[in-house]
PDB file of C-alpha atoms in Angstrom:
ATOM      1  CA  MET A   1     105.637 -63.720  31.573  1.00 51.00           C
ATOM      2  CA  GLN A   2     102.604 -65.226  29.195  1.00 48.00           C
ATOM      3  CA  GLN A   3     100.047 -66.339  31.440  1.00 51.00           C
ATOM      4  CA  ASP A   4      97.852 -68.725  28.829  1.00 46.00           C
ATOM      5  CA  ARG A   5     100.642 -71.293  29.322  1.00 60.00           C
ATOM      6  CA  LYS A   6     102.336 -73.651  32.028  1.00 82.00           C
ATOM      7  CA  ILE A   7     105.312 -71.401  34.005  1.00 95.00           C
ATOM      8  CA  ARG A   8     108.056 -73.031  33.602  1.00 98.00           C
ATOM      9  CA  THR A   9     109.622 -72.846  37.153  1.00 98.00           C
ATOM     10  CA  ALA A  10     112.943 -73.726  38.950  1.00 99.00           C
ATOM     11  CA  PHE A  11     114.031 -74.095  42.532  1.00 99.00           C
ATOM     12  CA  VAL A  12     117.825 -72.947  42.930  1.00 99.00           C
ATOM     13  CA  GLY A  13     119.892 -73.924  45.553  1.00 98.00           C
ATOM     14  CA  ASP A  14     121.348 -76.580  47.950  1.00 98.00           C
ATOM     15  CA  SER A  15     119.936 -79.364  49.715  1.00 98.00           C
ATOM     16  CA  ILE A  16     116.504 -77.468  51.268  1.00 98.00           C
ATOM     17  CA  LEU A  17     115.219 -76.967  47.856  1.00 98.00           C
ATOM     18  CA  TYR A  18     116.669 -80.280  46.706  1.00 98.00           C
ATOM     19  CA  GLY A  19     114.234 -81.790  48.947  1.00 97.00           C
ATOM     20  CA  TRP A  20     116.969 -83.516  51.193  1.00 96.00           C
ATOM     21  CA  ALA A  21     115.532 -86.126  53.988  1.00 91.00           C
ATOM     22  CA  VAL A  22     112.173 -86.067  52.763  1.00 97.00           C
ATOM     23  CA  ALA A  23     110.147 -88.443  50.010  1.00 96.00           C
ATOM     24  CA  PRO A  24     110.582 -86.879  46.892  1.00 94.00           C
ATOM     25  CA  GLU A  25     107.288 -86.420  46.560  1.00 96.00           C
ATOM     26  CA  ALA A  26     107.122 -84.677  49.941  1.00 98.00           C
ATOM     27  CA  ALA A  27     109.880 -81.790  48.259  1.00 99.00           C
ATOM     28  CA  CYS A  28     108.896 -78.446  48.170  1.00 99.00           C
ATOM     29  CA  TRP A  29     109.249 -78.095  44.350  1.00 99.00           C
ATOM     30  CA  GLN A  30     107.292 -81.161  44.181  1.00 98.00           C
ATOM     31  CA  VAL A  31     104.029 -79.922  46.214  1.00 99.00           C
ATOM     32  CA  PHE A  32     104.552 -76.607  44.730  1.00 98.00           C
ATOM     33  CA  GLN A  33     103.886 -77.727  41.034  1.00 97.00           C
ATOM     34  CA  ALA A  34     100.960 -79.856  42.683  1.00 97.00           C
ATOM     35  CA  LEU A  35      99.445 -77.035  43.918  1.00 97.00           C
ATOM     36  CA  THR A  36     100.146 -74.336  40.827  1.00 97.00           C
ATOM     37  CA  GLY A  37     100.087 -76.971  37.750  1.00 96.00           C
ATOM     38  CA  PHE A  38     103.339 -75.018  36.687  1.00 97.00           C
ATOM     39  CA  ASP A  39     105.680 -76.855  34.972  1.00 97.00           C
ATOM     40  CA  VAL A  40     108.983 -77.387  37.352  1.00 98.00           C
ATOM     41  CA  VAL A  41     111.979 -78.240  36.541  1.00 98.00           C
ATOM     42  CA  SER A  42     112.860 -82.313  37.387  1.00 98.00           C
ATOM     43  CA  GLU A  43     115.225 -84.768  35.975  1.00 97.00           C
ATOM     44  CA  GLY A  44     114.111 -88.654  36.492  1.00 95.00           C
ATOM     45  CA  GLY A  45     111.901 -87.409  39.874  1.00 95.00           C
ATOM     46  CA  PHE A  46     115.019 -85.258  41.252  1.00 96.00           C
ATOM     47  CA  ASN A  47     115.569 -81.141  41.137  1.00 98.00           C
ATOM     48  CA  PRO A  48     118.820 -80.712  39.036  1.00 98.00           C
ATOM     49  CA  MET A  49     118.651 -77.068  39.601  1.00 98.00           C
ATOM     50  CA  ALA A  50     119.757 -77.967  43.736  1.00 98.00           C
ATOM     51  CA  LEU A  51     122.903 -79.308  44.828  1.00 98.00           C
ATOM     52  CA  PRO A  52     123.016 -80.565  48.061  1.00 97.00           C
ATOM     53  CA  GLY A  53     125.888 -79.817  50.435  1.00 95.00           C
ATOM     54  CA  GLY A  54     126.625 -76.799  47.458  1.00 94.00           C
ATOM     55  CA  THR A  55     128.092 -73.306  48.221  1.00 95.00           C
ATOM     56  CA  LEU A  56     127.800 -70.247  46.101  1.00 96.00           C
ATOM     57  CA  PRO A  57     130.817 -71.184  43.984  1.00 96.00           C
ATOM     58  CA  ASP A  58     129.342 -73.784  43.182  1.00 96.00           C
ATOM     59  CA  LEU A  59     125.786 -72.746  42.008  1.00 97.00           C
ATOM     60  CA  VAL A  60     127.750 -69.225  40.495  1.00 97.00           C
ATOM     61  CA  THR A  61     129.350 -72.061  37.861  1.00 97.00           C
ATOM     62  CA  ARG A  62     125.983 -74.369  37.440  1.00 98.00           C
ATOM     63  CA  THR A  63     123.654 -72.579  37.378  1.00 98.00           C
ATOM     64  CA  PRO A  64     124.033 -70.324  33.763  1.00 98.00           C
ATOM     65  CA  ARG A  65     124.459 -73.732  32.254  1.00 98.00           C
ATOM     66  CA  LEU A  66     121.284 -75.469  33.712  1.00 98.00           C
ATOM     67  CA  VAL A  67     119.241 -72.265  33.089  1.00 98.00           C
ATOM     68  CA  GLU A  68     120.205 -72.617  29.430  1.00 98.00           C
ATOM     69  CA  ARG A  69     119.327 -76.119  29.129  1.00 98.00           C
ATOM     70  CA  TYR A  70     116.173 -76.052  31.284  1.00 98.00           C
ATOM     71  CA  ARG A  71     115.036 -72.416  30.581  1.00 98.00           C
ATOM     72  CA  PRO A  72     112.751 -71.202  33.360  1.00 98.00           C
ATOM     73  CA  ASP A  73     110.709 -68.498  33.082  1.00 98.00           C
ATOM     74  CA  LEU A  74     110.896 -68.238  36.797  1.00 98.00           C
ATOM     75  CA  VAL A  75     112.840 -69.112  39.911  1.00 98.00           C
ATOM     76  CA  PHE A  76     112.878 -69.296  43.370  1.00 99.00           C
ATOM     77  CA  VAL A  77     116.637 -69.096  45.116  1.00 99.00           C
ATOM     78  CA  CYS A  78     117.771 -70.546  48.626  1.00 98.00           C
ATOM     79  CA  ALA A  79     121.103 -70.315  48.943  1.00 97.00           C
ATOM     80  CA  GLY A  80     124.449 -69.990  51.215  1.00 96.00           C
ATOM     81  CA  ALA A  81     123.385 -71.122  54.189  1.00 96.00           C
ATOM     82  CA  ASN A  82     126.477 -73.324  53.864  1.00 96.00           C
ATOM     83  CA  HIS A  83     128.461 -70.840  54.490  1.00 96.00           C
ATOM     84  CA  TYR A  84     127.290 -70.228  58.067  1.00 96.00           C
ATOM     85  CA  ASP A  85     127.655 -71.679  60.574  1.00 96.00           C
ATOM     86  CA  GLY A  86     124.547 -72.423  63.083  1.00 96.00           C
ATOM     87  CA  ASP A  87     124.832 -68.912  64.970  1.00 96.00           C
ATOM     88  CA  GLY A  88     125.149 -67.150  61.761  1.00 96.00           C
ATOM     89  CA  THR A  89     129.002 -66.943  61.772  1.00 95.00           C
ATOM     90  CA  LEU A  90     130.625 -67.041  57.566  1.00 95.00           C
ATOM     91  CA  SER A  91     132.728 -69.563  58.773  1.00 91.00           C
ATOM     92  CA  TRP A  92     133.121 -71.496  55.081  1.00 85.00           C
ATOM     93  CA  PRO A  93     135.369 -71.274  53.162  1.00 82.00           C
ATOM     94  CA  TYR A  94     137.928 -69.543  55.444  1.00 80.00           C
ATOM     95  CA  GLY A  95     138.949 -66.483  54.323  1.00 79.00           C
ATOM     96  CA  MET A  96     136.145 -65.286  52.453  1.00 88.00           C
ATOM     97  CA  GLY A  97     134.459 -62.475  54.315  1.00 94.00           C
ATOM     98  CA  GLU A  98     130.667 -60.759  53.598  1.00 95.00           C
ATOM     99  CA  LYS A  99     131.476 -58.590  50.843  1.00 95.00           C
ATOM    100  CA  GLU A 100     133.495 -61.501  49.212  1.00 96.00           C
ATOM    101  CA  LEU A 101     130.317 -63.682  49.342  1.00 97.00           C
ATOM    102  CA  PHE A 102     127.469 -60.951  48.390  1.00 97.00           C
ATOM    103  CA  VAL A 103     129.214 -60.446  45.733  1.00 97.00           C
ATOM    104  CA  LEU A 104     128.555 -64.263  44.252  1.00 97.00           C
ATOM    105  CA  TYR A 105     125.235 -63.676  45.168  1.00 98.00           C
ATOM    106  CA  LYS A 106     125.009 -60.894  43.182  1.00 98.00           C
ATOM    107  CA  ARG A 107     126.788 -62.507  40.103  1.00 98.00           C
ATOM    108  CA  LEU A 108     124.098 -65.323  40.680  1.00 98.00           C
ATOM    109  CA  PHE A 109     121.036 -63.105  40.431  1.00 98.00           C
ATOM    110  CA  SER A 110     122.553 -61.395  37.733  1.00 98.00           C
ATOM    111  CA  ASP A 111     123.246 -64.005  35.838  1.00 98.00           C
ATOM    112  CA  LEU A 112     119.673 -65.245  36.210  1.00 98.00           C
ATOM    113  CA  LYS A 113     118.233 -61.755  35.010  1.00 96.00           C
ATOM    114  CA  GLY A 114     120.358 -61.780  32.200  1.00 97.00           C
ATOM    115  CA  ALA A 115     118.860 -64.825  30.826  1.00 97.00           C
ATOM    116  CA  GLY A 116     115.230 -63.584  31.100  1.00 97.00           C
ATOM    117  CA  VAL A 117     114.356 -65.006  34.352  1.00 97.00           C
ATOM    118  CA  ARG A 118     112.381 -63.647  37.036  1.00 97.00           C
ATOM    119  CA  VAL A 119     114.024 -64.073  40.454  1.00 98.00           C
ATOM    120  CA  VAL A 120     112.539 -64.564  43.946  1.00 98.00           C
ATOM    121  CA  TRP A 121     115.200 -64.301  46.430  1.00 98.00           C
ATOM    122  CA  LEU A 122     113.384 -67.104  49.063  1.00 99.00           C
ATOM    123  CA  GLY A 123     116.225 -65.980  51.786  1.00 98.00           C
ATOM    124  CA  LEU A 124     118.388 -67.899  53.899  1.00 98.00           C
ATOM    125  CA  PRO A 125     116.674 -70.861  56.278  1.00 98.00           C
ATOM    126  CA  PRO A 126     116.830 -70.762  59.765  1.00 98.00           C
ATOM    127  CA  PHE A 127     119.902 -71.868  61.451  1.00 98.00           C
ATOM    128  CA  GLU A 128     120.427 -74.184  64.193  1.00 97.00           C
ATOM    129  CA  ALA A 129     121.518 -71.561  67.136  1.00 97.00           C
ATOM    130  CA  CYS A 130     119.469 -68.911  66.564  1.00 97.00           C
ATOM    131  CA  GLY A 131     116.804 -69.648  68.635  1.00 94.00           C
ATOM    132  CA  ALA A 132     112.890 -68.780  67.996  1.00 97.00           C
ATOM    133  CA  ASP A 133     112.856 -65.066  67.023  1.00 97.00           C
ATOM    134  CA  GLN A 134     115.723 -66.236  63.944  1.00 98.00           C
ATOM    135  CA  LYS A 135     116.655 -62.956  63.725  1.00 98.00           C
ATOM    136  CA  ILE A 136     120.163 -63.304  62.470  1.00 98.00           C
ATOM    137  CA  PRO A 137     119.231 -65.120  59.331  1.00 98.00           C
ATOM    138  CA  LEU A 138     116.661 -62.583  58.732  1.00 98.00           C
ATOM    139  CA  ASP A 139     118.687 -59.569  59.115  1.00 98.00           C
ATOM    140  CA  LEU A 140     121.055 -61.364  56.061  1.00 98.00           C
ATOM    141  CA  SER A 141     118.775 -61.958  54.017  1.00 98.00           C
ATOM    142  CA  GLU A 142     117.674 -58.551  53.962  1.00 98.00           C
ATOM    143  CA  LYS A 143     121.080 -57.218  53.443  1.00 98.00           C
ATOM    144  CA  ILE A 144     121.697 -59.455  50.776  1.00 98.00           C
ATOM    145  CA  ALA A 145     118.875 -58.569  49.022  1.00 98.00           C
ATOM    146  CA  SER A 146     119.819 -54.956  49.348  1.00 97.00           C
ATOM    147  CA  PHE A 147     123.158 -55.508  48.402  1.00 97.00           C
ATOM    148  CA  CYS A 148     121.681 -57.041  45.628  1.00 97.00           C
ATOM    149  CA  SER A 149     118.752 -54.762  44.857  1.00 94.00           C
ATOM    150  CA  HIS A 150     118.934 -54.075  40.991  1.00 90.00           C
ATOM    151  CA  VAL A 151     119.338 -57.367  39.877  1.00 91.00           C
ATOM    152  CA  ALA A 152     117.908 -59.707  43.282  1.00 84.00           C
ATOM    153  CA  GLY A 153     114.282 -59.135  41.708  1.00 88.00           C
ATOM    154  CA  ASP A 154     111.468 -60.198  44.466  1.00 97.00           C
ATOM    155  CA  THR A 155     111.744 -61.225  47.992  1.00 98.00           C
ATOM    156  CA  ARG A 156     108.910 -63.806  49.794  1.00 98.00           C
ATOM    157  CA  TYR A 157     111.289 -65.280  52.886  1.00 99.00           C
ATOM    158  CA  PHE A 158     109.983 -68.493  53.867  1.00 99.00           C
ATOM    159  CA  ILE A 159     110.829 -68.467  57.558  1.00 98.00           C
ATOM    160  CA  GLU A 160     108.334 -65.595  58.071  1.00 98.00           C
ATOM    161  CA  ASP A 161     105.752 -68.171  57.563  1.00 98.00           C
ATOM    162  CA  MET A 162     107.043 -70.123  60.013  1.00 99.00           C
ATOM    163  CA  LEU A 163     107.728 -68.136  62.626  1.00 98.00           C
ATOM    164  CA  LYS A 164     103.976 -67.086  62.212  1.00 98.00           C
ATOM    165  CA  ASP A 165     103.223 -70.834  63.302  1.00 98.00           C
ATOM    166  CA  PRO A 166     101.835 -71.182  66.484  1.00 98.00           C
ATOM    167  CA  SER A 167     103.830 -74.530  66.196  1.00 99.00           C
ATOM    168  CA  TRP A 168     107.243 -72.749  66.532  1.00 99.00           C
ATOM    169  CA  ASN A 169     109.961 -72.637  68.839  1.00 98.00           C
ATOM    170  CA  ALA A 170     113.791 -72.628  68.871  1.00 97.00           C
ATOM    171  CA  ARG A 171     113.244 -76.183  67.936  1.00 98.00           C
ATOM    172  CA  GLY A 172     112.026 -75.490  64.809  1.00 98.00           C
ATOM    173  CA  GLY A 173     108.435 -76.456  65.856  1.00 98.00           C
ATOM    174  CA  ARG A 174     106.266 -78.582  63.231  1.00 99.00           C
ATOM    175  CA  PHE A 175     108.623 -77.885  60.289  1.00 99.00           C
ATOM    176  CA  TYR A 176     111.693 -79.478  61.518  1.00 98.00           C
ATOM    177  CA  ASP A 177     112.446 -82.677  63.439  1.00 98.00           C
ATOM    178  CA  ASN A 178     114.748 -80.982  65.770  1.00 97.00           C
ATOM    179  CA  LEU A 179     116.610 -78.140  64.152  1.00 98.00           C
ATOM    180  CA  ALA A 180     119.175 -78.434  66.830  1.00 94.00           C
ATOM    181  CA  LEU A 181     120.058 -81.519  65.729  1.00 95.00           C
ATOM    182  CA  ASP A 182     118.937 -81.238  61.857  1.00 96.00           C
ATOM    183  CA  VAL A 183     118.859 -78.148  59.821  1.00 96.00           C
ATOM    184  CA  HIS A 184     116.870 -80.209  57.016  1.00 98.00           C
ATOM    185  CA  PRO A 185     113.241 -79.226  56.981  1.00 98.00           C
ATOM    186  CA  ASN A 186     110.556 -82.397  57.464  1.00 98.00           C
ATOM    187  CA  SER A 187     107.593 -82.843  55.338  1.00 99.00           C
ATOM    188  CA  ALA A 188     105.925 -80.189  56.836  1.00 99.00           C
ATOM    189  CA  GLY A 189     108.664 -77.556  56.392  1.00 99.00           C
ATOM    190  CA  GLN A 190     108.828 -78.393  53.004  1.00 99.00           C
ATOM    191  CA  VAL A 191     104.936 -77.746  52.422  1.00 99.00           C
ATOM    192  CA  CYS A 192     105.491 -74.659  54.289  1.00 99.00           C
ATOM    193  CA  ILE A 193     108.224 -73.221  51.657  1.00 99.00           C
ATOM    194  CA  ALA A 194     106.161 -74.706  48.689  1.00 99.00           C
ATOM    195  CA  GLN A 195     103.188 -72.845  50.111  1.00 99.00           C
ATOM    196  CA  SER A 196     105.236 -69.450  50.902  1.00 99.00           C
ATOM    197  CA  CYS A 197     106.339 -69.898  46.394  1.00 99.00           C
ATOM    198  CA  VAL A 198     102.275 -70.427  45.757  1.00 98.00           C
ATOM    199  CA  ALA A 199     101.558 -67.466  48.151  1.00 98.00           C
ATOM    200  CA  TRP A 200     104.073 -65.150  46.034  1.00 98.00           C
ATOM    201  CA  VAL A 201     102.598 -66.503  42.390  1.00 97.00           C
ATOM    202  CA  ARG A 202      99.277 -65.136  43.969  1.00 97.00           C
ATOM    203  CA  GLU A 203     100.297 -62.268  44.742  1.00 97.00           C
ATOM    204  CA  ALA A 204     102.402 -61.285  41.634  1.00 96.00           C
ATOM    205  CA  GLY A 205      98.960 -62.259  39.638  1.00 95.00           C
ATOM    206  CA  ILE A 206     100.370 -65.299  37.594  1.00 93.00           C
ATOM    207  CA  LEU A 207      98.734 -67.941  39.206  1.00 83.00           C
TER     208      LEU A 207
END
């Protein structure tokens, strides 16, 4: 990855990386672009690499085509939460087991790696019924990373940065209006995601 040019970056996922429920300029990918100067993939002021309501089958189908079109160097991934209930129960689509879901993660990461992209797995977001410790999504994020270890690339779990904040509680602290009622981060939550990604690029020595 060359450091003498703006690094083409993409945010692949569902509504969270799309920036759902916040002003466009407050979306994590917009904030990341402002903080780093990196060239973040966008189309008409929106993130075409993230699909609100999207599932892993959706992302596995559409992402290779979008990567070919936009040709990112670096991709942050936060996906799969739409398959889980608020307590971390795998519930959709009915009949899909954990291993089958994890195979889809592996395919997504493998396709990205095969395209020459550096991948950063951001983990799963906070789940609304998992209390203040959020152990369930954190453990699931680690299991996914372990299952996909040879293709998943790097990890940076933004949920850990949220948990360190003094405001954090079962309602999501300052990062959610009320996590129990709306799983979409507010503007402060989107900024936290962006700052986590910025911290990763600094630690990786590419900023």
